[in-house]
Coordinates of N, CA and C in Angstrom, one line a residue:
M1 N 84.3 99.0 80.2 CA 83.9 97.9 81.1 C 84.5 98.3 82.5
H2 N 83.7 98.1 83.6 CA 84.1 98.4 84.9 C 85.0 97.2 85.5
Q3 N 86.0 97.6 86.3 CA 86.8 96.6 87.0 C 86.2 96.5 88.4
H4 N 86.1 95.3 88.9 CA 85.6 95.1 90.3 C 86.7 95.0 91.2
D5 N 86.6 95.6 92.4 CA 87.6 95.4 93.4 C 87.3 94.1 94.1
S6 N 88.4 93.5 94.6 CA 88.2 92.3 95.4 C 87.6 92.6 96.7
N7 N 86.9 91.6 97.3 CA 86.3 91.8 98.7 C 87.3 91.8 99.8
T8 N 88.5 91.3 99.5 CA 89.5 91.2 100.6 C 90.3 92.5 100.6
P9 N 90.5 93.1 101.8 CA 91.2 94.3 101.9 C 92.7 94.1 101.7
D10 N 93.4 95.1 101.4 CA 94.9 95.1 101.3 C 95.5 94.9 102.7
C11 N 96.6 94.3 102.7 CA 97.3 94.1 104.0 C 97.7 95.4 104.6
P12 N 97.4 95.7 105.8 CA 97.8 96.9 106.4 C 99.3 97.2 106.6
F13 N 100.1 96.1 106.5 CA 101.5 96.2 106.7 C 102.2 96.6 105.4
C14 N 101.8 95.9 104.3 CA 102.5 96.1 103.0 C 101.7 96.9 102.0
G15 N 100.4 97.2 102.2 CA 99.6 97.9 101.3 C 99.3 97.2 100.0
G16 N 99.3 95.9 100.0 CA 99.1 95.1 98.8 C 100.3 94.8 98.0
F17 N 101.5 95.2 98.4 CA 102.7 94.9 97.7 C 103.5 93.9 98.6
P18 N 103.1 92.6 98.6 CA 103.6 91.6 99.6 C 105.1 91.1 99.3
V19 N 105.6 91.3 98.1 CA 106.9 90.8 97.8 C 107.7 91.9 97.2
V20 N 108.9 92.1 97.7 CA 109.8 93.1 97.1 C 111.1 92.5 96.8
A21 N 111.8 93.1 95.8 CA 113.2 92.6 95.5 C 114.1 93.7 95.8
I22 N 115.2 93.3 96.5 CA 116.2 94.3 96.9 C 117.5 93.9 96.3
A23 N 118.1 94.9 95.6 CA 119.4 94.7 94.9 C 120.5 94.8 95.9
T24 N 121.4 93.8 96.0 CA 122.5 93.8 96.9 C 123.7 94.6 96.5
G25 N 123.8 94.9 95.2 CA 124.9 95.6 94.7 C 125.9 94.6 94.0
A26 N 125.8 93.3 94.3 CA 126.6 92.3 93.7 C 126.0 91.9 92.4
R27 N 126.9 91.2 91.6 CA 126.4 90.7 90.3 C 126.8 89.2 90.2
H28 N 125.9 88.5 89.4 CA 126.2 87.1 89.1 C 127.3 87.1 88.0
R29 N 127.8 85.9 87.7 CA 128.9 85.8 86.6 C 128.4 86.3 85.2
D30 N 127.1 86.1 85.0 CA 126.5 86.5 83.7 C 126.2 88.0 83.6
G31 N 126.4 88.7 84.7 CA 126.2 90.2 84.7 C 124.9 90.6 85.3
S32 N 124.0 89.7 85.6 CA 122.7 90.0 86.2 C 122.9 90.4 87.7
R33 N 122.0 91.1 88.2 CA 122.1 91.5 89.6 C 121.7 90.5 90.6
V34 N 122.3 90.4 91.8 CA 121.9 89.6 92.8 C 120.8 90.2 93.6
L35 N 119.6 89.6 93.7 CA 118.4 90.2 94.3 C 118.0 89.3 95.5
L36 N 117.5 90.0 96.5 CA 116.9 89.3 97.7 C 115.4 89.5 97.6
R37 N 114.6 88.5 97.6 CA 113.2 88.6 97.7 C 112.7 88.6 99.1
V38 N 112.0 89.6 99.5 CA 111.5 89.7 100.9 C 110.0 89.7 100.9
V39 N 109.4 88.8 101.7 CA 108.0 88.6 101.8 C 107.5 89.3 103.0
C40 N 106.3 90.0 102.9 CA 105.7 90.6 104.1 C 105.4 89.6 105.2
R41 N 105.7 89.9 106.4 CA 105.5 89.0 107.5 C 104.0 89.1 108.0
G42 N 103.3 90.2 107.6 CA 101.9 90.4 108.1 C 101.0 89.5 107.3
C43 N 101.2 89.3 106.0 CA 100.3 88.6 105.2 C 100.9 87.3 104.5
Q44 N 102.2 87.1 104.8 CA 102.9 85.9 104.3 C 102.9 85.9 102.8
G45 N 103.0 87.1 102.2 CA 103.1 87.1 100.7 C 101.8 87.1 99.9
T46 N 100.7 87.1 100.6 CA 99.4 87.1 99.8 C 98.9 88.5 99.4
G47 N 99.3 89.5 100.1 CA 98.9 90.9 99.8 C 97.5 91.2 100.3
H48 N 96.8 90.3 101.0 CA 95.5 90.5 101.5 C 95.5 90.6 103.0
G49 N 94.6 91.4 103.5 CA 94.5 91.6 105.0 C 94.2 90.3 105.7
A50 N 94.7 90.2 106.9 CA 94.5 89.0 107.7 C 93.5 89.3 108.8
P51 N 92.8 88.3 109.3 CA 91.9 88.5 110.4 C 92.7 89.2 111.6
A52 N 92.0 89.9 112.5 CA 92.6 90.6 113.6 C 93.5 89.8 114.4
R53 N 93.2 88.6 114.7 CA 94.1 87.7 115.5 C 95.4 87.5 114.9
R54 N 95.4 87.2 113.6 CA 96.6 86.9 112.8 C 97.4 88.2 112.8
R55 N 96.8 89.4 112.6 CA 97.5 90.6 112.5 C 98.2 90.9 113.8
E56 N 97.6 90.7 115.0 CA 98.2 90.9 116.3 C 99.4 89.9 116.4
A57 N 99.2 88.7 116.0 CA 100.3 87.7 116.2 C 101.5 88.1 115.3
A58 N 101.2 88.7 114.1 CA 102.3 89.0 113.2 C 103.1 90.2 113.7
R59 N 102.5 91.0 114.5 CA 103.3 92.2 115.0 C 104.3 91.8 116.1
V60 N 104.1 90.7 116.7 CA 105.0 90.3 117.8 C 106.3 89.8 117.2

């Protein structure tokens, strides 16, 4: 069965990976790592391209 691509293009800033987790090197008391979640400023975490006006505003 074929998979269909969505009609919305990927964000030009993050390439469709809008949220990343960065390990700080520290650990919680239970031993799990402390992570920072960072959201793409270009698409505000949606992963989809924004209209040209929003893209220009996001670059500033």
